[in-house]
Tab-separated table of C-alpha atoms and ligand atoms in Angstrom:
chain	number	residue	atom	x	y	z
A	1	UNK	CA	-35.645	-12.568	9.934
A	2	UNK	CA	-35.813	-15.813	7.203
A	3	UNK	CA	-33.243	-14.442	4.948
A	4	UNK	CA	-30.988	-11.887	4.415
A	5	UNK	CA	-30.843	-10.768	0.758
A	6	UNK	CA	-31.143	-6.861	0.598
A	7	UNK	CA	-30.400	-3.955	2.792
A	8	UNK	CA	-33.881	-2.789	1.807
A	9	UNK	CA	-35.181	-5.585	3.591
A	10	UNK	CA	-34.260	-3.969	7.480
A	11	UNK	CA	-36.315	-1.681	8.854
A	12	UNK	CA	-34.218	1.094	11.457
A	13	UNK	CA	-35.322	-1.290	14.493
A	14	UNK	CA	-33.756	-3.925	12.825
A	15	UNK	CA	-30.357	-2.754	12.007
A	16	UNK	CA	-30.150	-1.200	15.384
A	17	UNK	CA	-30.995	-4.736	17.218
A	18	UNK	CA	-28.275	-6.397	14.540
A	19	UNK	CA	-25.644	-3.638	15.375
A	20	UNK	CA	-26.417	-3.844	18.967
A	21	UNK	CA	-25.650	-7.204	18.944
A	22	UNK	CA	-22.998	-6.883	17.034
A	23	UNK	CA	-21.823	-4.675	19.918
A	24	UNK	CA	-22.412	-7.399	22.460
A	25	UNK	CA	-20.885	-9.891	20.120
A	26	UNK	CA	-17.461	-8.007	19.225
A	27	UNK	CA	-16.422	-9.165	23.283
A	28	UNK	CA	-15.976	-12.221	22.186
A	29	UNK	CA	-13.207	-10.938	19.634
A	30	UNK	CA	-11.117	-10.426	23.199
A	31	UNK	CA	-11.816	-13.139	25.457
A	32	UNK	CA	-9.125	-15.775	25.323
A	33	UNK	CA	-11.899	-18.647	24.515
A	34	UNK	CA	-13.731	-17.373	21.918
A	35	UNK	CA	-16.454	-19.385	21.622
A	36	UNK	CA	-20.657	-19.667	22.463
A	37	UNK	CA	-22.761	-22.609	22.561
A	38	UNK	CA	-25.738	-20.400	20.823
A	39	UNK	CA	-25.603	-22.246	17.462
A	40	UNK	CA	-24.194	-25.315	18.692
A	41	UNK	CA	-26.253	-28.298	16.008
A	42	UNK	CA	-26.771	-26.052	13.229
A	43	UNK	CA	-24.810	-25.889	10.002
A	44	UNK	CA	-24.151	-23.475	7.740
A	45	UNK	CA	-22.650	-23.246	4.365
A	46	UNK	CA	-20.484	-20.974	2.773
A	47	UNK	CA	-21.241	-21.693	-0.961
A	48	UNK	CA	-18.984	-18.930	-2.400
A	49	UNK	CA	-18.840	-18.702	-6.866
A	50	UNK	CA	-16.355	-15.756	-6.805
A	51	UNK	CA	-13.405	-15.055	-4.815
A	52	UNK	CA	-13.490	-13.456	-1.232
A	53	UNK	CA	-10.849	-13.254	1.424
A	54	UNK	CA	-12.888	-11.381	4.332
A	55	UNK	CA	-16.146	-11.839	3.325
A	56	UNK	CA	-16.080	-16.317	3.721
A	57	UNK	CA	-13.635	-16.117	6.098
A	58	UNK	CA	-15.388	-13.472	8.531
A	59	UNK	CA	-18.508	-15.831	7.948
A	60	UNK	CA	-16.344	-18.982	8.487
A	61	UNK	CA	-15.277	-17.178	12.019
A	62	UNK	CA	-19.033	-16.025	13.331
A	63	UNK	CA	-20.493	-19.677	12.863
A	64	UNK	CA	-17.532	-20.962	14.658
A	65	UNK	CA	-17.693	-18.581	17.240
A	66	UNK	CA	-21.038	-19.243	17.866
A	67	UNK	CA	-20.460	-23.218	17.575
A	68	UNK	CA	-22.187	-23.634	14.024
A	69	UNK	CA	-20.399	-26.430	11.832
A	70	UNK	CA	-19.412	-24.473	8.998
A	71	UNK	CA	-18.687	-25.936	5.709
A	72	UNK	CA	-16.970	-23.791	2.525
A	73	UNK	CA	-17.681	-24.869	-0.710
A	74	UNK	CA	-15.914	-22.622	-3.383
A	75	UNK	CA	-17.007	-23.212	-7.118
A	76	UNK	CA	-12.942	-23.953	-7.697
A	77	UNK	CA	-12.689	-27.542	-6.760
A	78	UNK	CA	-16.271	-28.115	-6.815
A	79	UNK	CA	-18.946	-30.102	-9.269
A	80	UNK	CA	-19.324	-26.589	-10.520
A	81	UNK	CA	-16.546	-26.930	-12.815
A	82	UNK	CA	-17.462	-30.570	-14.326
A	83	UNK	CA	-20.619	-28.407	-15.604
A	84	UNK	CA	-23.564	-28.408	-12.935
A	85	UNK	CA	-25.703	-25.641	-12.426
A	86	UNK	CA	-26.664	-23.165	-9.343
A	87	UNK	CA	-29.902	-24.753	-8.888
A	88	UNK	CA	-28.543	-28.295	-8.866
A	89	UNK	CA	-25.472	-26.828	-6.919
A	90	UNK	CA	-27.795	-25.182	-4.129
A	91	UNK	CA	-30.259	-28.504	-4.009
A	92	UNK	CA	-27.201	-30.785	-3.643
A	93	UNK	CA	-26.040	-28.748	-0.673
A	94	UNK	CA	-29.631	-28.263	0.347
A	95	UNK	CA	-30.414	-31.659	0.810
A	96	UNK	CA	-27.753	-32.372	2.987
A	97	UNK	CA	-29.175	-30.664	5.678
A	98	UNK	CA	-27.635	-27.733	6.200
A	99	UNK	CA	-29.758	-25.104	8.104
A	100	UNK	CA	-28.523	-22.019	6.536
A	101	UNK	CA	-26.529	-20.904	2.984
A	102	UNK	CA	-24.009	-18.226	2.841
A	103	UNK	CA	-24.084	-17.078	-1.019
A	104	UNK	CA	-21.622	-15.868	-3.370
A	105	UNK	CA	-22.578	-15.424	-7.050
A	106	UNK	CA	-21.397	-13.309	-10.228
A	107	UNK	CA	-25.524	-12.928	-10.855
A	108	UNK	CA	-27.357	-10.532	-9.538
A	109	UNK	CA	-30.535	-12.296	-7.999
A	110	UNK	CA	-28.699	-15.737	-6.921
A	111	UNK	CA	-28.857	-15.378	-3.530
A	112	UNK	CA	-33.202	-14.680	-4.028
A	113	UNK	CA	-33.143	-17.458	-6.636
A	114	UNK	CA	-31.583	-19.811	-4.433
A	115	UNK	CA	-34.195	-18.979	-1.436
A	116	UNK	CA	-37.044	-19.884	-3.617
A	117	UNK	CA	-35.411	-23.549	-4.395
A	118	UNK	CA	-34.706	-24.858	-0.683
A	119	UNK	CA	-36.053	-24.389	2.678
A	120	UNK	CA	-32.713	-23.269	4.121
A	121	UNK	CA	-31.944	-19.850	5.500
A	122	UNK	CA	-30.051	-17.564	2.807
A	123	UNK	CA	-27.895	-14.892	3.377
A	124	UNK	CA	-26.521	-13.194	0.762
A	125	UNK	CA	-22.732	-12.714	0.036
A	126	UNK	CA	-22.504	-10.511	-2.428
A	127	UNK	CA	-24.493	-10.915	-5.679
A	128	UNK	CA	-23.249	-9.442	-9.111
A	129	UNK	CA	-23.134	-5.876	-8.839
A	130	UNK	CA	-26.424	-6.233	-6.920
A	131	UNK	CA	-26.007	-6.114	-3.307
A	132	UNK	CA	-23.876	-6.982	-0.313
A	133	UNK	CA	-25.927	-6.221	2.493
A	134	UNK	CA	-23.954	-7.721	5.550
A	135	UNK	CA	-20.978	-5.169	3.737
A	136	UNK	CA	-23.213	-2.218	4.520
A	137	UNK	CA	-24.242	-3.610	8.126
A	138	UNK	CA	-20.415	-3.689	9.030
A	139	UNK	CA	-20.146	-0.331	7.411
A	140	UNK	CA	-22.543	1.269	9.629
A	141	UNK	CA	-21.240	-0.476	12.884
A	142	UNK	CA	-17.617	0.751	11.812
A	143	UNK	CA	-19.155	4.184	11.064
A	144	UNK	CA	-21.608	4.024	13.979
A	145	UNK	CA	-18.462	3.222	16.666
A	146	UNK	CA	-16.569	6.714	14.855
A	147	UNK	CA	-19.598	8.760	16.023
A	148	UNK	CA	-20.328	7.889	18.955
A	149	UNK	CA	-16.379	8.580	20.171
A	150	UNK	CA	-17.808	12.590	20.189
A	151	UNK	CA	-21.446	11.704	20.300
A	152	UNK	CA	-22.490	8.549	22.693
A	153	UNK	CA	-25.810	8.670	22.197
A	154	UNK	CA	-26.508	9.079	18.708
A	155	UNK	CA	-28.964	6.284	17.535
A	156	UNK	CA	-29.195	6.774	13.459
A	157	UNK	CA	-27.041	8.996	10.784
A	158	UNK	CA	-29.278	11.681	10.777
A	159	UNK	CA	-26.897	15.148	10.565
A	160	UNK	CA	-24.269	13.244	8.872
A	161	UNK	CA	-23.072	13.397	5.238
A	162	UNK	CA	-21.605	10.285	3.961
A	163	UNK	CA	-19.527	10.233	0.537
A	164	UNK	CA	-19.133	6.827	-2.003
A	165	UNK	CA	-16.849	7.562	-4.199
A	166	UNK	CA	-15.478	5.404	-7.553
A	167	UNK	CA	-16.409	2.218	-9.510
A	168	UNK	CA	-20.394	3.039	-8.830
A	169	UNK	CA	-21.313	1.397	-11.595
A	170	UNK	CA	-20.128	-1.975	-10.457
A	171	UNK	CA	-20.431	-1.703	-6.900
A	172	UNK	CA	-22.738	-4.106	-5.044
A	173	UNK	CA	-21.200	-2.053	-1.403
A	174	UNK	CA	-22.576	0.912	-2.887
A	175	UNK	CA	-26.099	-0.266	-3.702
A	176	UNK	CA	-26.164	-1.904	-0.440
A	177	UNK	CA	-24.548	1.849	1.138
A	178	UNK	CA	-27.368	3.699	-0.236
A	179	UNK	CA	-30.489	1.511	1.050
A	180	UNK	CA	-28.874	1.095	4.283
A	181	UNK	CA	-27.375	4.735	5.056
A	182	UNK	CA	-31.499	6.209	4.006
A	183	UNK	CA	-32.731	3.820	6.301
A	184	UNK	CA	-30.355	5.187	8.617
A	185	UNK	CA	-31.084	8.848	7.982
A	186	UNK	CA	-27.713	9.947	6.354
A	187	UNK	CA	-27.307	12.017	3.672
A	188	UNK	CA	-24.811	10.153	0.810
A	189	UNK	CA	-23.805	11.864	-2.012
A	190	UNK	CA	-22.301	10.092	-4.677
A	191	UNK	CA	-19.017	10.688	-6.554
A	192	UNK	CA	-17.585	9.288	-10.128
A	193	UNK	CA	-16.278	9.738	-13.285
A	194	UNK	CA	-19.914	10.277	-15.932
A	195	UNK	CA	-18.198	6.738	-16.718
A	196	UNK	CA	-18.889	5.091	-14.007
A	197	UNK	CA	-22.334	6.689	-12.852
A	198	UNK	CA	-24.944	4.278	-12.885
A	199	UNK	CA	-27.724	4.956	-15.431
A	200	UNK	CA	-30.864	5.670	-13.275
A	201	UNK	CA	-28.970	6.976	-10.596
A	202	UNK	CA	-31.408	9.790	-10.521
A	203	UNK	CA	-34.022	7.509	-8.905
A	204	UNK	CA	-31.531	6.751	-5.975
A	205	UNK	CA	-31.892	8.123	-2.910
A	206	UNK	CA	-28.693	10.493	-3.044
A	207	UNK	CA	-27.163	12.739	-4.807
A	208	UNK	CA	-24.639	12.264	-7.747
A	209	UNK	CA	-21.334	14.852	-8.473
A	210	UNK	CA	-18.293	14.045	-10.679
A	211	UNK	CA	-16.406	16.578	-8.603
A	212	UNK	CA	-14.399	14.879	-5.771
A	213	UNK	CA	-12.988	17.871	-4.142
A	214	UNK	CA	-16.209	20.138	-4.472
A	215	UNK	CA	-17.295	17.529	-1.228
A	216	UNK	CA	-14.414	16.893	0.394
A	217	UNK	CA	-14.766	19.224	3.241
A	218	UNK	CA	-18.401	18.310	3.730
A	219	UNK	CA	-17.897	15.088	4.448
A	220	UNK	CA	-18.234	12.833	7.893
A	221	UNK	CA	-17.102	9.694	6.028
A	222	UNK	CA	-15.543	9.163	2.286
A	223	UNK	CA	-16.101	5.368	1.521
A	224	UNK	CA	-13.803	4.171	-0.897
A	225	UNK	CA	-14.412	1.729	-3.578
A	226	UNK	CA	-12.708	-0.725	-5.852
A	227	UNK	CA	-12.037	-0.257	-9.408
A	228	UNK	CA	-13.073	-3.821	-10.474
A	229	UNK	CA	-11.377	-4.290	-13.346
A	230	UNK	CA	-12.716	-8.145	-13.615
A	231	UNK	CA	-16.437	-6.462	-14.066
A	232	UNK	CA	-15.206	-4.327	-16.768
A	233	UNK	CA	-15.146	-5.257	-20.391
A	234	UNK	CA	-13.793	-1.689	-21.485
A	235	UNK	CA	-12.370	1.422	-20.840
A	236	UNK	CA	-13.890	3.635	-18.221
A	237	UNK	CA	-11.244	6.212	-17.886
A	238	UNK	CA	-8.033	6.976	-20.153
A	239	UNK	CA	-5.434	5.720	-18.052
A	240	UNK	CA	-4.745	4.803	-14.105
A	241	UNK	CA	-3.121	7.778	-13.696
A	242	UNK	CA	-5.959	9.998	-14.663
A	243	UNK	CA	-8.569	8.219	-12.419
A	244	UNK	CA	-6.388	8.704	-9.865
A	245	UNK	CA	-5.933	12.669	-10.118
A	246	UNK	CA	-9.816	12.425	-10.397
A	247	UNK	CA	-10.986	10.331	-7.988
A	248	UNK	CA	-8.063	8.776	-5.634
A	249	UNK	CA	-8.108	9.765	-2.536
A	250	UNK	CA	-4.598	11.298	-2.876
A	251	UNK	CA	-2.474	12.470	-0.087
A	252	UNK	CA	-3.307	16.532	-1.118
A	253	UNK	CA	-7.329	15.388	-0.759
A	254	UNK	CA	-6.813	13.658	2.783
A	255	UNK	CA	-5.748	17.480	3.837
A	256	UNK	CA	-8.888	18.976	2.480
A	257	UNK	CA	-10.588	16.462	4.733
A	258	UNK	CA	-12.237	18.056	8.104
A	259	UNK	CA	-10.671	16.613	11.505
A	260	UNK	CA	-12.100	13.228	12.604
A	261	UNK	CA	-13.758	12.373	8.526
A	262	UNK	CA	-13.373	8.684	8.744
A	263	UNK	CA	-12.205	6.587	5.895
A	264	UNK	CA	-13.294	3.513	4.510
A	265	UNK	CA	-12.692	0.804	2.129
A	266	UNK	CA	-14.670	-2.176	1.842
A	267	UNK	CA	-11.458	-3.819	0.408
A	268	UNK	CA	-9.479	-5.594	-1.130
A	269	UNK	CA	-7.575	-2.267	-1.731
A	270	UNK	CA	-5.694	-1.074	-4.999
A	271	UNK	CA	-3.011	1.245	-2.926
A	272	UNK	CA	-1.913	4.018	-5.645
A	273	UNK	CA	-5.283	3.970	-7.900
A	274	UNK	CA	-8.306	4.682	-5.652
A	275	UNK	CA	-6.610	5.053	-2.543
A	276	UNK	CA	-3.294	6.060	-1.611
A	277	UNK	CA	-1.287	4.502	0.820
A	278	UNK	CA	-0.858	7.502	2.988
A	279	UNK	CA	-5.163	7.545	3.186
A	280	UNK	CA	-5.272	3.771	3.567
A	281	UNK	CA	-2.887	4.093	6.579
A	282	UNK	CA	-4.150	7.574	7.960
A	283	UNK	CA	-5.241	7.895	11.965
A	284	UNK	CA	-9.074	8.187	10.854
A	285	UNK	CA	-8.799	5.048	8.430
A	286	UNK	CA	-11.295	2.712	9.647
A	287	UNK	CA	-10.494	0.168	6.826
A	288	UNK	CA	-9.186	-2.745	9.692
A	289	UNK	CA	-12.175	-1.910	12.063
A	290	UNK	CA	-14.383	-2.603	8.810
A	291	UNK	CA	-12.400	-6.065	8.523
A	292	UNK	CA	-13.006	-6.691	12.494
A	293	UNK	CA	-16.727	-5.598	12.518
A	294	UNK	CA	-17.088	-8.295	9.517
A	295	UNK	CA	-16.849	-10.770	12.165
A	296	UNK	CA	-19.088	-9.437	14.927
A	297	UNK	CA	-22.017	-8.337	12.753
A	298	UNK	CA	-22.159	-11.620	10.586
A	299	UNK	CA	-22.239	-13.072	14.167
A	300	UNK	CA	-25.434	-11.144	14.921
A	301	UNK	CA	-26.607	-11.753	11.518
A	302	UNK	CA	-26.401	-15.875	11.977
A	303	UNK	CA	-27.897	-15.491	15.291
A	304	UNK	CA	-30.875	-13.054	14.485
A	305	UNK	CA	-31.416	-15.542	11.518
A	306	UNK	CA	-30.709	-19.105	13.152
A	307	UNK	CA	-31.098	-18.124	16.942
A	308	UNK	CA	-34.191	-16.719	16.984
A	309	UNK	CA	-37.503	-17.447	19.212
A	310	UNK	CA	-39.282	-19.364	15.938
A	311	UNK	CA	-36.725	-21.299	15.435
A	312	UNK	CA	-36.362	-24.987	16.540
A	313	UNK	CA	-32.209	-23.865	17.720
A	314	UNK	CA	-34.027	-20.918	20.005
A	315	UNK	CA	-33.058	-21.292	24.084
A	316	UNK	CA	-31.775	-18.190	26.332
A	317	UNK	CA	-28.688	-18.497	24.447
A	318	UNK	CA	-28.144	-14.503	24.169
A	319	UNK	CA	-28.416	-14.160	27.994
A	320	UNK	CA	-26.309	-17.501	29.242
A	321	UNK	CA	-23.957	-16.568	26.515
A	322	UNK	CA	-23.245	-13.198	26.010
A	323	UNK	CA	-22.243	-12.404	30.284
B	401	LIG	N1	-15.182	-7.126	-1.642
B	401	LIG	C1	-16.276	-6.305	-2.072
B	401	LIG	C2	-17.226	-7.114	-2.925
B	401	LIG	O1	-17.031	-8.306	-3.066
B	401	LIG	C3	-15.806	-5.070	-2.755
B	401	LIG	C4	-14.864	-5.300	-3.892
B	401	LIG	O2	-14.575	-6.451	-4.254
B	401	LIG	O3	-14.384	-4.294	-4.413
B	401	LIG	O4	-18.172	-6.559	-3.427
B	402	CP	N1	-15.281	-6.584	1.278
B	402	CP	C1	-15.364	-7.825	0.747
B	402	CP	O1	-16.444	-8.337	0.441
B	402	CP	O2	-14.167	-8.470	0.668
B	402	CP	P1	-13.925	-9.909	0.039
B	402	CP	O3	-14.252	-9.788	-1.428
B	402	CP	O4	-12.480	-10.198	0.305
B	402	CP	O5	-14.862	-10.865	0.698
């Protein structure tokens, strides 16, 4: 793998060998040393134009782990603000040598922009209201971990029914969701207010309801997302409130939920408007296991990308590290 821009880029074999890793990778979250040589010389830049707790900081942890000198650069406090532009932004850090950039951008098509300008590895961090593909790779190791507590051996999502549910129209999680969860073999349905339906929605591979509790009890999973305010310029819905009795996932809808439906929320969370704070905290909430998987997968991630057997860092790494 050179980059990592879409979901739709990863074939089944290939999510499986990231979230296997991944797997391999998340015992390093427990030892009291948590560190492998495996990326020891490389450097990798987090070059992040829009704000992000877990996202840098999960990155920021997986190159350390792995021994990669990381470097954040945040547009705040940057040459950004005196007035230069992504391409300059991404050559300047380019030509410093660094072996791999970690992209955040308000455009959708940055991250693929920026891997036509340098020679680097890109990964992308979330793009507009494009895509966030390592989002979606945590997603399905978080979701993958829930299933296999009553079914061990399941490989893909085949069988299972997999809700997204709110601000479609702005979500880069959900576009991400949706190419990764086919791939996988789930079925996804997708619920919002008409508002907040993506136009050409019709062409995704899912299906589309404004009725929250008409899918409630058919659910394996209800993934949460974000009203983003920031992305919207007006109104969506009449009032908090309203969205809420609509689409939060209220107390009353938690009991229409089967047994064992796990819940998730990319975050950050607005407790009270799409979530409530009984749901965020529930016994099937997997919203904490999403935040610990960030780590582990975007481990795999740098590895598959900067580890690899074509690449001048490659040595038996995975085996003298991972025992
Ligand atoms: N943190 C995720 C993103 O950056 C989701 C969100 O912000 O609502 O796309
Ligand atoms: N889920 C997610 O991308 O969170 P941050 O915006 O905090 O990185």
């Amino acid at each position: 793998m050179r980059h990592l821009l879409s979901a739709a880029d990863l074939s089944l074999p290939e999510i499986t060998e990231i979230l296997d890793l991944a797997e391999e990778m998340s015992t390093v979250q427990n030892r009291p040393v948590k560190k492998l040589p495996a990326l020891r010389g490389r450097t990798v830049v987090n070059l992040f134009f829009e704000d992000s707790t877990r996202t840098r900081s999960s990155f920021e942890i997986a190159g350390k782990w792995l021994s990669a000198d990381v470097i954040n650069v945040s547009a705040k406090g940057s040459s950004v603000f005196k007035g230069e532009s992504l391409r300059d932004t991404v050559l300047t850090v380019a030509a410093m040598g660094v072996d791999a950039l970690v992209i955040r951008h308000h455009a959708s098509g940055a991250p693929w922009q920026a891997s036509q300008w340098i020679d680097a590895h890109v990964l992308n961090a979330g793009d507009g209201t494009h895509e966030h593909p390592t989002q979606a790779l945590l997603d399905a190791f978080t979701l993958r971990r829930h299933f296999r507590r009553t079914d061990p051996t399941m490989i893909d999502f085949s069988g299972k029914t997999i809700a997204i549910v709110g601000d479609l129209t702005h979500s880069r999680v959900a576009r991400s969701n949706v190419l990764l969860l086919q791939t996988l073999g789930a079925k996804v349905v997708l619920v919002a207010p008409p508002t907040l339906m993506p136009s050409g929605v019709g062409s995704w591979p899912a299906t589309a309801t404004s009725d929250f509790d008409d899918v409630l009890g058919a659910c394996d999973a209800v993934m949460m997302l974000r009203v983003q305010r920031e992305r919207m310029s007006g109104g969506y819905f009449p009032s908090a409130r309203e969205y809420t009795v609509g689409y939060g996932l209220t107390r009353d809808r938690l009991n229409l939920l089967r047994p064992g439906t796990a819940i998730c929320h990319p975050g950050p969370m607005n407790r009270g408007l799409e979530i409530s704070a009984d749901a965020a905290d529930a016994a099937d909430s997997l919203i904490l296991d999403q935040v610990a998987a960030g780590v582990s997968v975007r481990m795999s991630v740098l590895y598959q990308i900067l580890g690899g057997a074509d690449d001048p860092a490659s040595s038996p790494v995975r085996e003298a590290t991972l025992r």
